[in-house]
CSV table of C-alpha atoms and ligand atoms in Angstrom, one decimal:
chain,number,residue,atom,x,y,z
A,1,UNK,CA,135.9,146.7,89.8
A,2,UNK,CA,133.8,147.5,92.9
A,3,UNK,CA,136.2,150.1,94.0
A,4,UNK,CA,135.7,153.0,92.4
A,5,UNK,CA,132.7,154.8,93.3
A,6,UNK,CA,130.9,156.6,90.3
A,7,UNK,CA,131.4,154.0,87.6
A,8,UNK,CA,128.9,153.5,84.9
A,9,UNK,CA,125.9,150.8,85.5
A,10,UNK,CA,124.3,148.6,82.9
A,11,UNK,CA,121.1,150.4,81.5
A,12,UNK,CA,118.0,147.7,82.4
A,13,UNK,CA,116.4,147.4,79.1
A,14,UNK,CA,112.6,146.2,79.6
A,15,UNK,CA,111.2,144.1,76.1
A,16,UNK,CA,107.3,144.3,76.4
A,17,UNK,CA,104.5,143.5,73.8
A,18,UNK,CA,102.0,141.6,73.2
A,19,UNK,CA,102.0,137.7,73.3
A,20,UNK,CA,103.8,135.7,70.4
A,21,UNK,CA,104.7,139.0,69.1
A,22,UNK,CA,108.1,137.9,69.7
A,23,UNK,CA,110.1,139.1,72.4
A,24,UNK,CA,111.5,136.1,73.6
A,25,UNK,CA,112.7,135.4,70.3
A,26,UNK,CA,114.8,138.6,70.1
A,27,UNK,CA,116.3,138.3,73.2
A,28,UNK,CA,117.3,134.4,72.2
A,29,UNK,CA,118.6,135.9,68.6
A,30,UNK,CA,120.7,137.9,70.6
A,31,UNK,CA,122.1,136.3,73.5
A,32,UNK,CA,122.4,133.4,70.7
A,33,UNK,CA,120.9,130.8,72.3
A,34,UNK,CA,117.2,129.4,72.4
A,35,UNK,CA,115.5,129.7,75.5
A,36,UNK,CA,112.1,129.4,73.8
A,37,UNK,CA,112.6,126.0,72.7
A,38,UNK,CA,113.3,124.5,75.9
A,39,UNK,CA,109.7,126.2,77.0
A,40,UNK,CA,106.1,124.5,77.5
A,41,UNK,CA,104.1,126.0,74.5
A,42,UNK,CA,106.9,128.5,73.7
A,43,UNK,CA,105.3,130.7,76.3
A,44,UNK,CA,107.6,132.7,78.6
A,45,UNK,CA,106.5,131.6,81.9
A,46,UNK,CA,108.5,133.6,83.9
A,47,UNK,CA,110.1,136.9,84.1
A,48,UNK,CA,114.3,136.4,83.3
A,49,UNK,CA,117.1,138.9,83.3
A,50,UNK,CA,119.8,138.9,80.5
A,51,UNK,CA,123.0,141.0,80.7
A,52,UNK,CA,124.7,141.4,77.4
A,53,UNK,CA,127.8,143.2,77.7
A,54,UNK,CA,129.4,145.6,74.9
A,55,UNK,CA,131.5,143.0,73.3
A,56,UNK,CA,128.7,140.9,72.3
A,57,UNK,CA,126.7,144.0,71.6
A,58,UNK,CA,129.4,145.7,69.5
A,59,UNK,CA,129.6,141.9,67.7
A,60,UNK,CA,126.4,141.8,66.9
A,61,UNK,CA,126.1,145.2,65.4
A,62,UNK,CA,128.9,145.0,63.1
A,63,UNK,CA,129.7,148.2,61.1
A,64,UNK,CA,126.8,149.7,63.0
A,65,UNK,CA,128.7,150.1,66.9
A,66,UNK,CA,132.4,151.8,67.2
A,67,UNK,CA,132.7,149.8,70.9
A,68,UNK,CA,135.1,153.1,71.7
A,69,UNK,CA,131.9,155.6,71.4
A,70,UNK,CA,130.8,153.4,74.3
A,71,UNK,CA,131.5,153.4,77.9
A,72,UNK,CA,128.8,151.9,79.5
A,73,UNK,CA,129.3,148.3,80.4
A,74,UNK,CA,126.9,146.5,78.0
A,75,UNK,CA,122.6,146.2,78.5
A,76,UNK,CA,120.5,144.4,81.2
A,77,UNK,CA,117.2,142.9,79.2
A,78,UNK,CA,114.3,141.9,80.9
A,79,UNK,CA,112.1,139.5,79.2
A,80,UNK,CA,108.5,139.9,80.3
A,81,UNK,CA,106.1,137.6,79.4
A,82,UNK,CA,102.9,138.6,77.2
A,83,UNK,CA,100.2,137.4,79.5
A,84,UNK,CA,102.1,138.8,83.3
A,85,UNK,CA,102.1,142.3,83.8
A,86,UNK,CA,105.2,144.4,83.0
A,87,UNK,CA,104.5,147.2,86.1
A,88,UNK,CA,105.9,144.8,88.4
A,89,UNK,CA,109.3,146.9,86.7
A,90,UNK,CA,109.0,149.9,89.4
A,91,UNK,CA,112.0,151.1,91.4
A,92,UNK,CA,111.7,154.0,94.0
A,93,UNK,CA,108.4,155.5,92.8
A,94,UNK,CA,109.4,155.7,89.3
A,95,UNK,CA,109.8,152.7,86.4
A,96,UNK,CA,112.7,149.9,86.8
A,97,UNK,CA,113.6,150.1,83.4
A,98,UNK,CA,116.1,153.0,82.1
A,99,UNK,CA,114.0,152.1,78.2
A,100,UNK,CA,112.4,149.9,76.3
A,101,UNK,CA,111.7,147.5,73.7
A,102,UNK,CA,108.1,147.1,72.6
A,103,UNK,CA,107.7,144.8,70.2
A,104,UNK,CA,105.2,144.9,67.9
A,105,UNK,CA,104.7,141.8,65.3
A,106,UNK,CA,104.3,144.0,61.4
A,107,UNK,CA,101.2,141.7,60.8
A,108,UNK,CA,99.4,142.6,63.5
A,109,UNK,CA,100.0,145.5,64.4
A,110,UNK,CA,98.8,146.9,68.0
A,111,UNK,CA,97.0,144.4,70.4
A,112,UNK,CA,95.6,144.8,73.8
A,113,UNK,CA,98.9,144.0,75.1
A,114,UNK,CA,100.5,146.6,73.4
A,115,UNK,CA,98.1,149.1,74.5
A,116,UNK,CA,98.8,147.8,78.1
A,117,UNK,CA,102.5,148.6,77.4
A,118,UNK,CA,101.9,152.0,75.7
A,119,UNK,CA,99.9,152.8,78.8
A,120,UNK,CA,102.3,152.2,81.3
A,121,UNK,CA,105.4,153.6,79.6
A,122,UNK,CA,103.4,156.5,78.8
A,123,UNK,CA,102.8,157.0,83.0
A,124,UNK,CA,106.3,156.2,83.9
A,125,UNK,CA,108.0,158.6,81.2
A,126,UNK,CA,110.1,155.3,79.8
A,127,UNK,CA,111.9,156.7,76.8
A,128,UNK,CA,111.7,153.0,74.5
A,129,UNK,CA,111.8,152.0,70.5
A,130,UNK,CA,109.6,150.1,68.6
A,131,UNK,CA,110.8,146.7,67.2
A,132,UNK,CA,108.6,146.4,64.4
A,133,UNK,CA,109.4,142.6,64.4
A,134,UNK,CA,108.7,139.3,61.6
A,135,UNK,CA,108.9,141.6,58.9
A,136,UNK,CA,110.4,137.8,57.1
A,137,UNK,CA,107.0,137.0,57.1
A,138,UNK,CA,105.9,140.0,54.2
A,139,UNK,CA,105.2,137.6,51.3
A,140,UNK,CA,108.3,137.0,48.8
A,141,UNK,CA,110.8,138.3,51.3
A,142,UNK,CA,113.7,137.5,50.8
A,143,UNK,CA,116.2,136.6,54.2
A,144,UNK,CA,119.3,138.6,55.0
A,145,UNK,CA,120.4,136.9,58.1
A,146,UNK,CA,121.8,139.1,60.3
A,147,UNK,CA,121.7,142.0,57.8
A,148,UNK,CA,121.4,145.6,59.3
A,149,UNK,CA,118.1,146.4,57.9
A,150,UNK,CA,119.0,149.0,55.1
A,151,UNK,CA,121.0,146.2,53.5
A,152,UNK,CA,118.2,144.1,53.5
A,153,UNK,CA,115.5,146.5,52.5
A,154,UNK,CA,118.0,147.1,49.5
A,155,UNK,CA,117.7,143.2,48.6
A,156,UNK,CA,113.9,143.1,48.6
A,157,UNK,CA,111.6,143.3,45.8
A,158,UNK,CA,109.9,146.4,44.7
A,159,UNK,CA,106.5,144.5,46.0
A,160,UNK,CA,108.1,143.1,49.0
A,161,UNK,CA,109.2,146.2,50.2
A,162,UNK,CA,105.8,148.0,49.5
A,163,UNK,CA,103.9,146.1,51.7
A,164,UNK,CA,106.2,145.7,54.5
A,165,UNK,CA,106.3,149.8,54.1
A,166,UNK,CA,102.3,149.5,54.1
A,167,UNK,CA,102.7,147.6,57.6
A,168,UNK,CA,105.1,150.2,58.8
A,169,UNK,CA,103.2,152.9,58.3
A,170,UNK,CA,100.4,151.5,59.7
A,171,UNK,CA,102.3,151.0,63.1
A,172,UNK,CA,103.3,154.7,62.9
A,173,UNK,CA,100.1,155.7,62.5
A,174,UNK,CA,98.4,153.8,65.7
A,175,UNK,CA,101.4,155.2,67.8
A,176,UNK,CA,100.4,158.7,66.7
A,177,UNK,CA,97.0,157.8,68.0
A,178,UNK,CA,98.1,157.0,71.2
A,179,UNK,CA,99.9,160.0,71.2
A,180,UNK,CA,103.5,159.6,70.5
A,181,UNK,CA,105.2,160.9,66.9
A,182,UNK,CA,107.5,158.7,65.0
A,183,UNK,CA,109.0,157.3,62.2
A,184,UNK,CA,111.1,154.6,61.0
A,185,UNK,CA,114.3,154.8,63.4
A,186,UNK,CA,116.6,156.1,60.7
A,187,UNK,CA,114.7,159.1,60.0
A,188,UNK,CA,114.2,160.3,63.9
A,189,UNK,CA,116.8,164.0,64.6
A,190,UNK,CA,116.0,163.7,67.9
A,191,UNK,CA,114.8,160.2,70.3
A,192,UNK,CA,113.6,162.1,72.9
A,193,UNK,CA,111.1,163.8,70.8
A,194,UNK,CA,110.2,160.9,68.4
A,195,UNK,CA,110.0,157.2,69.0
A,196,UNK,CA,112.2,155.3,66.4
A,197,UNK,CA,110.5,152.4,64.7
A,198,UNK,CA,113.1,149.5,64.1
A,199,UNK,CA,111.9,147.3,61.0
A,200,UNK,CA,113.7,143.6,62.0
A,201,UNK,CA,113.3,139.8,62.4
A,202,UNK,CA,114.3,137.7,65.2
A,203,UNK,CA,114.3,134.6,63.4
A,204,UNK,CA,116.5,136.2,60.4
A,205,UNK,CA,118.2,138.5,62.6
A,206,UNK,CA,118.1,141.2,60.0
A,207,UNK,CA,117.5,144.9,61.6
A,208,UNK,CA,118.7,143.2,64.8
A,209,UNK,CA,121.9,145.4,64.4
A,210,UNK,CA,120.1,148.3,64.0
A,211,UNK,CA,118.1,147.7,67.2
A,212,UNK,CA,121.4,147.1,69.4
A,213,UNK,CA,122.6,150.3,67.7
A,214,UNK,CA,119.3,152.7,68.8
A,215,UNK,CA,119.6,151.3,72.2
A,216,UNK,CA,123.5,152.0,73.0
A,217,UNK,CA,122.5,155.1,71.1
A,218,UNK,CA,119.7,156.0,73.7
A,219,UNK,CA,121.9,155.1,76.9
A,220,UNK,CA,124.4,156.2,76.0
A,221,UNK,CA,123.1,160.1,74.9
A,222,UNK,CA,120.4,160.2,77.0
A,223,UNK,CA,120.9,158.5,80.4
A,224,UNK,CA,125.0,158.7,81.6
A,225,UNK,CA,123.9,160.6,84.0
A,226,UNK,CA,121.9,158.9,85.5
A,227,UNK,CA,123.7,155.4,85.1
A,228,UNK,CA,126.2,157.0,87.3
A,229,UNK,CA,125.8,154.9,90.7
A,230,UNK,CA,127.9,154.6,94.2
A,231,UNK,CA,128.7,150.8,92.9
A,232,UNK,CA,129.5,150.1,96.9
A,233,UNK,CA,126.5,152.1,97.9
A,234,UNK,CA,123.7,149.7,99.6
A,235,UNK,CA,122.5,147.5,97.1
A,236,UNK,CA,118.8,148.4,96.6
A,237,UNK,CA,116.4,146.2,93.6
A,238,UNK,CA,113.0,145.2,92.5
A,239,UNK,CA,111.7,141.2,93.3
A,240,UNK,CA,110.3,139.9,89.9
A,241,UNK,CA,109.4,136.5,91.3
A,242,UNK,CA,108.9,134.8,94.1
A,243,UNK,CA,110.1,130.7,93.8
A,244,UNK,CA,111.0,127.9,95.4
A,245,UNK,CA,114.1,126.7,94.7
A,246,UNK,CA,115.2,122.6,96.1
A,247,UNK,CA,117.8,123.0,98.6
A,248,UNK,CA,116.9,126.8,99.6
A,249,UNK,CA,113.4,127.5,100.3
A,250,UNK,CA,111.7,130.5,99.0
A,251,UNK,CA,114.4,132.4,97.3
A,252,UNK,CA,113.4,136.0,95.3
A,253,UNK,CA,115.1,136.9,91.9
A,254,UNK,CA,116.0,140.3,92.1
A,255,UNK,CA,117.1,143.1,90.2
A,256,UNK,CA,119.8,144.9,91.6
A,257,UNK,CA,119.3,148.3,90.0
A,258,UNK,CA,121.3,150.3,92.8
A,259,UNK,CA,124.7,149.5,94.7
A,260,UNK,CA,126.3,146.3,95.8
A,261,UNK,CA,124.3,143.4,97.4
A,262,UNK,CA,126.9,141.0,99.6
A,263,UNK,CA,126.8,137.6,100.7
A,264,UNK,CA,126.1,137.9,104.3
A,265,UNK,CA,123.9,141.6,104.4
A,266,UNK,CA,121.3,142.3,106.1
A,267,UNK,CA,118.3,143.5,104.1
A,268,UNK,CA,114.9,144.4,104.4
A,269,UNK,CA,112.5,142.8,101.5
A,270,UNK,CA,108.5,144.4,101.1
A,271,UNK,CA,106.7,141.4,102.2
A,272,UNK,CA,102.4,140.0,102.3
A,273,UNK,CA,101.9,142.0,105.8
A,274,UNK,CA,105.0,143.7,106.7
A,275,UNK,CA,108.7,144.3,105.6
A,276,UNK,CA,110.5,141.0,106.3
A,277,UNK,CA,114.4,141.1,108.0
A,278,UNK,CA,117.0,138.5,106.8
A,279,UNK,CA,120.0,137.5,106.0
A,280,UNK,CA,121.1,136.3,102.9
A,281,UNK,CA,122.6,132.8,102.7
A,282,UNK,CA,123.3,132.7,98.9
A,283,UNK,CA,123.6,134.9,95.9
A,284,UNK,CA,122.8,132.7,93.1
A,285,UNK,CA,124.0,133.9,89.7
A,286,UNK,CA,123.1,132.2,86.1
A,287,UNK,CA,126.6,132.4,84.4
A,288,UNK,CA,126.9,135.5,82.2
A,289,UNK,CA,124.7,134.9,78.5
A,290,UNK,CA,122.5,132.4,80.5
A,291,UNK,CA,118.9,133.0,81.4
A,292,UNK,CA,118.1,133.5,84.9
A,293,UNK,CA,114.7,131.5,84.9
A,294,UNK,CA,115.9,128.3,82.7
A,295,UNK,CA,119.4,128.1,84.4
A,296,UNK,CA,119.5,125.3,86.3
A,297,UNK,CA,122.4,125.7,88.2
A,298,UNK,CA,123.4,128.7,90.0
A,299,UNK,CA,126.5,129.7,90.4
A,300,UNK,CA,127.4,131.1,94.1
A,301,UNK,CA,128.5,134.7,94.1
A,302,UNK,CA,130.0,136.8,97.0
A,303,UNK,CA,128.6,140.3,95.6
A,304,UNK,CA,126.5,141.3,92.5
A,305,UNK,CA,126.8,145.0,92.1
A,306,UNK,CA,124.0,146.9,89.4
A,307,UNK,CA,122.2,146.2,87.2
A,308,UNK,CA,122.3,142.5,87.4
A,309,UNK,CA,119.8,140.0,88.1
A,310,UNK,CA,120.1,137.8,90.8
A,311,UNK,CA,118.5,135.1,92.8
A,312,UNK,CA,118.6,135.9,96.7
A,313,UNK,CA,118.2,133.1,99.2
A,314,UNK,CA,117.8,133.7,102.7
A,315,UNK,CA,114.8,132.5,105.7
A,316,UNK,CA,111.8,133.7,106.0
A,317,UNK,CA,111.5,135.1,102.2
A,318,UNK,CA,107.8,133.4,101.5
A,319,UNK,CA,105.5,136.0,102.4
A,320,UNK,CA,108.2,138.8,100.5
A,321,UNK,CA,105.8,140.0,97.2
A,322,UNK,CA,106.8,141.0,93.1
A,323,UNK,CA,107.1,144.0,92.5
A,324,UNK,CA,108.7,144.7,96.3
A,325,UNK,CA,111.5,146.5,97.1
A,326,UNK,CA,114.8,144.9,98.2
A,327,UNK,CA,117.1,147.3,100.4
A,328,UNK,CA,120.8,146.1,101.9
A,329,UNK,CA,121.0,147.7,105.6
A,330,UNK,CA,124.7,148.2,105.7
A,331,UNK,CA,125.7,151.0,107.6
A,332,UNK,CA,122.2,152.5,108.8
A,333,UNK,CA,119.9,150.4,111.2
A,334,UNK,CA,117.4,148.0,110.6
A,335,UNK,CA,114.9,151.0,111.6
A,336,UNK,CA,115.9,152.9,109.3
A,337,UNK,CA,115.8,150.6,106.1
A,338,UNK,CA,112.3,148.7,107.6
A,339,UNK,CA,110.5,152.6,107.6
A,340,UNK,CA,112.3,153.4,103.9
A,341,UNK,CA,110.8,150.1,102.5
A,342,UNK,CA,107.5,151.0,104.2
A,343,UNK,CA,107.7,154.2,102.8
A,344,UNK,CA,107.6,153.2,99.8
A,345,UNK,CA,105.0,150.2,99.7
A,346,UNK,CA,102.5,153.0,101.3
A,347,UNK,CA,103.1,155.3,98.2
A,348,UNK,CA,102.1,151.4,96.2
A,349,UNK,CA,98.7,151.0,99.0
A,350,UNK,CA,95.4,151.1,97.4
A,351,UNK,CA,92.6,153.7,98.2
A,352,UNK,CA,90.1,151.1,99.7
A,353,UNK,CA,86.8,152.2,101.0
A,354,UNK,CA,84.1,150.8,103.0
A,355,UNK,CA,82.1,149.1,100.3
A,356,UNK,CA,83.6,147.6,97.2
A,357,UNK,CA,85.1,144.8,95.1
A,358,UNK,CA,87.9,142.9,96.2
A,359,UNK,CA,90.8,143.1,94.1
A,360,UNK,CA,93.6,139.9,93.8
A,361,UNK,CA,96.8,140.4,91.7
A,362,UNK,CA,99.7,138.6,91.2
A,363,UNK,CA,102.5,141.4,92.1
A,364,UNK,CA,102.6,144.8,93.9
A,365,UNK,CA,103.0,146.6,90.7
A,366,UNK,CA,99.9,144.9,88.8
A,367,UNK,CA,97.6,145.6,91.8
A,368,UNK,CA,98.8,148.8,91.4
A,369,UNK,CA,97.6,149.1,88.0
A,370,UNK,CA,94.2,147.3,88.6
A,371,UNK,CA,93.9,149.8,91.5
A,372,UNK,CA,94.1,152.7,89.0
A,373,UNK,CA,92.3,151.4,86.5
A,374,UNK,CA,89.5,151.0,88.9
A,375,UNK,CA,89.9,154.3,90.2
A,376,UNK,CA,89.1,155.3,86.5
A,377,UNK,CA,86.3,153.6,85.6
A,378,UNK,CA,85.0,154.8,89.5
A,379,UNK,CA,84.7,151.2,90.8
A,380,UNK,CA,85.2,151.5,94.5
A,381,UNK,CA,87.8,148.6,96.4
A,382,UNK,CA,87.2,147.5,99.4
A,383,UNK,CA,90.0,144.8,99.7
A,384,UNK,CA,92.8,144.5,97.6
A,385,UNK,CA,95.8,142.5,97.8
A,386,UNK,CA,99.2,140.4,96.2
A,387,UNK,CA,98.2,136.4,95.6
A,388,UNK,CA,96.3,133.5,94.4
A,389,UNK,CA,92.5,133.8,95.2
A,390,UNK,CA,92.3,132.1,99.2
A,391,UNK,CA,88.8,131.0,101.1
A,392,UNK,CA,88.9,135.0,103.2
A,393,UNK,CA,88.7,136.8,99.8
A,394,UNK,CA,85.6,135.4,99.1
A,395,UNK,CA,84.3,136.0,102.9
A,396,UNK,CA,85.1,139.0,102.2
A,397,UNK,CA,83.6,139.5,98.9
A,398,UNK,CA,80.3,138.2,100.6
A,399,UNK,CA,80.4,140.8,103.2
A,400,UNK,CA,80.0,143.6,100.7
A,401,UNK,CA,76.9,145.8,101.3
A,402,UNK,CA,75.8,145.9,97.6
A,403,UNK,CA,75.4,143.0,95.2
A,404,UNK,CA,77.4,144.3,92.3
A,405,UNK,CA,80.3,144.5,94.8
A,406,UNK,CA,80.1,141.3,95.8
A,407,UNK,CA,82.9,140.2,93.6
A,408,UNK,CA,86.6,139.1,92.9
A,409,UNK,CA,89.1,140.8,89.9
A,410,UNK,CA,91.6,138.7,89.8
A,411,UNK,CA,94.4,139.0,87.6
A,412,UNK,CA,97.1,136.9,86.7
A,413,UNK,CA,96.1,134.9,89.8
A,414,UNK,CA,94.7,131.4,90.1
A,415,UNK,CA,91.4,130.1,92.5
A,416,UNK,CA,92.9,127.9,94.9
A,417,UNK,CA,91.7,124.8,94.9
A,418,UNK,CA,90.5,125.0,98.9
A,419,UNK,CA,88.4,127.9,97.8
A,420,UNK,CA,86.7,126.1,94.9
A,421,UNK,CA,83.5,124.7,97.1
A,422,UNK,CA,83.3,128.0,98.8
A,423,UNK,CA,83.2,129.8,95.3
A,424,UNK,CA,80.5,127.5,94.8
A,425,UNK,CA,78.3,128.5,97.7
A,426,UNK,CA,78.4,131.7,98.0
A,427,UNK,CA,76.8,134.5,96.3
A,428,UNK,CA,80.1,135.8,94.7
A,429,UNK,CA,81.2,136.6,91.0
A,430,UNK,CA,84.5,135.9,89.9
A,431,UNK,CA,86.6,137.5,87.5
A,432,UNK,CA,89.7,136.6,86.0
A,433,UNK,CA,91.5,138.1,83.2
A,434,UNK,CA,95.4,138.5,81.8
A,435,UNK,CA,94.5,142.1,80.0
A,436,UNK,CA,93.4,144.6,83.0
A,437,UNK,CA,91.2,146.9,81.3
A,438,UNK,CA,89.7,143.4,80.1
A,439,UNK,CA,89.0,142.5,83.3
A,440,UNK,CA,87.4,146.3,84.3
A,441,UNK,CA,85.6,145.8,81.3
A,442,UNK,CA,83.8,142.6,82.2
A,443,UNK,CA,83.0,143.6,85.3
A,444,UNK,CA,81.5,147.3,84.1
A,445,UNK,CA,79.3,145.0,81.5
A,446,UNK,CA,78.2,142.7,84.6
A,447,UNK,CA,77.2,145.8,85.8
A,448,UNK,CA,75.5,146.9,83.7
A,449,UNK,CA,73.5,143.7,83.2
A,450,UNK,CA,72.9,143.3,86.7
A,451,UNK,CA,71.4,146.9,86.9
A,452,UNK,CA,69.2,146.2,83.6
B,501,GTP,P1,105.5,135.3,75.0
B,501,GTP,O1,105.9,135.5,75.7
B,501,GTP,O2,104.0,134.1,75.2
B,501,GTP,O3,104.0,136.9,75.6
B,501,GTP,O4,105.9,135.4,73.6
B,501,GTP,P2,106.9,136.0,73.0
B,501,GTP,O5,106.8,137.5,72.5
B,501,GTP,O6,107.9,136.0,73.5
B,501,GTP,O7,107.2,135.6,71.6
B,501,GTP,P3,107.7,134.3,71.4
B,501,GTP,O8,109.4,134.5,71.1
B,501,GTP,O9,108.1,133.5,72.4
B,501,GTP,O10,107.3,134.3,69.8
B,501,GTP,C1,106.4,133.6,69.4
B,501,GTP,C2,105.8,132.9,68.2
B,501,GTP,O11,106.8,133.9,66.7
B,501,GTP,C3,107.2,131.9,68.0
B,501,GTP,O12,106.5,130.5,67.2
B,501,GTP,C4,108.3,132.6,67.3
B,501,GTP,O13,109.1,131.4,66.3
B,501,GTP,C5,107.5,133.2,65.9
B,501,GTP,N1,108.5,134.2,65.8
B,501,GTP,C6,109.3,135.6,66.6
B,501,GTP,N2,110.2,135.9,65.9
B,501,GTP,C7,109.8,135.5,64.5
B,501,GTP,C8,110.2,136.9,63.4
B,501,GTP,O14,110.7,137.6,63.5
B,501,GTP,N3,110.2,135.6,62.2
B,501,GTP,C9,109.2,134.9,62.5
B,501,GTP,N4,108.8,134.2,61.0
B,501,GTP,N5,108.4,134.5,63.1
B,501,GTP,C10,108.8,135.0,64.6
B,502,MG,MG1,108.5,135.1,75.6
């Protein structure tokens, strides 16, 4: 019902974690579908958003949730592939996600992308819980499908219990090393001060009711005020991905975090060169409980209110950037909104120098994260852009004054085919990696060796 102002919107929950630690499986279990089975190599290719209504959540949480205690409409989950930078998830200078679930494999513990996620959560001040996943792989585990974790723990042998405990305390220790005081969630009194760890299995569903309960509790208690929005205000969102869609051309998968977007609205979208002003031709929404990235047949809708994932079809979106803002103009002037978008983009614009390396990244957010990492490592940047590595990037890298700066650092991007021979013939070194700090380390090691 979009006729009342100041209704509570759905909190946005980002699911983060290292590759294969079980993010997509956890969401699959929550929405009772099996998206991951349809995925090539079970690797998530794209970012998706899934809206889980309160009814479904309370159904799954069973005895742990009394739906009458909650007035939030549900939770909007954003899945992030492990190899992808979730730093795309930004909004109006802050984090797009209201809360996050950090998925950690109980046997593997912290891994590079876990550390990277922790860094981003710390920097953005995003409240989070840890899902200690795959408890069912504990030797001798006696699975209790879909049960709350305490009940499931009671059904385990002493040996299985103590093995799991050992792994859980390892994770709690790693959180502590990362500067977060953490404990098993049922021992946490104040979720603002301590990180709750929820042991669970995405495979058997045990512990999942606990996670949903903690997430609902967190959003209800700490975020209710922020969830009060003017639901009829001009829509604001963030581009998760730019995708070609047959019959529509370039479209942008967007998470709307404020106001409402209507079909026919004039919108301003952050673009490669400058803001794109365009008119919405279609708003495409996956059906409830379906997944935006696998749904082939989209439902055309007249409007979409926050918080939701929606695919926007409009002319001229091919230059749109992942991570960039989307703003509805509505009763303001186009210039005013263009200025707003420019100001927001300026905040993330990377500082460049006359000397330095060329940086390419897949999204605005990851470009920003790269720039931060390089600044800390005192590596200057000559040029930084979103997009795949093109011939002109090689040409620019070649102009660097110092040999060590004749380098391109590519994060989650490809070398375009027409740039391959240029790279072979140029005196330019290419570094590619899907973990930011590893990319920076690779480059630093190269410079060290060069100086020897
Ligand atoms: P990326 O999207 O590639 O980063 O991976 P992900 O974190 O989404 O992991 P995904 O859900 O694809 O799971 C990776 C593998 O772990 C799959 O083979 C899953 O079946 C398995 N897996 C996930 N959760 C569990 C669990 O709770 N128990 C067991 N035994 N296996 C699990
Ligand atoms: Mg996945």
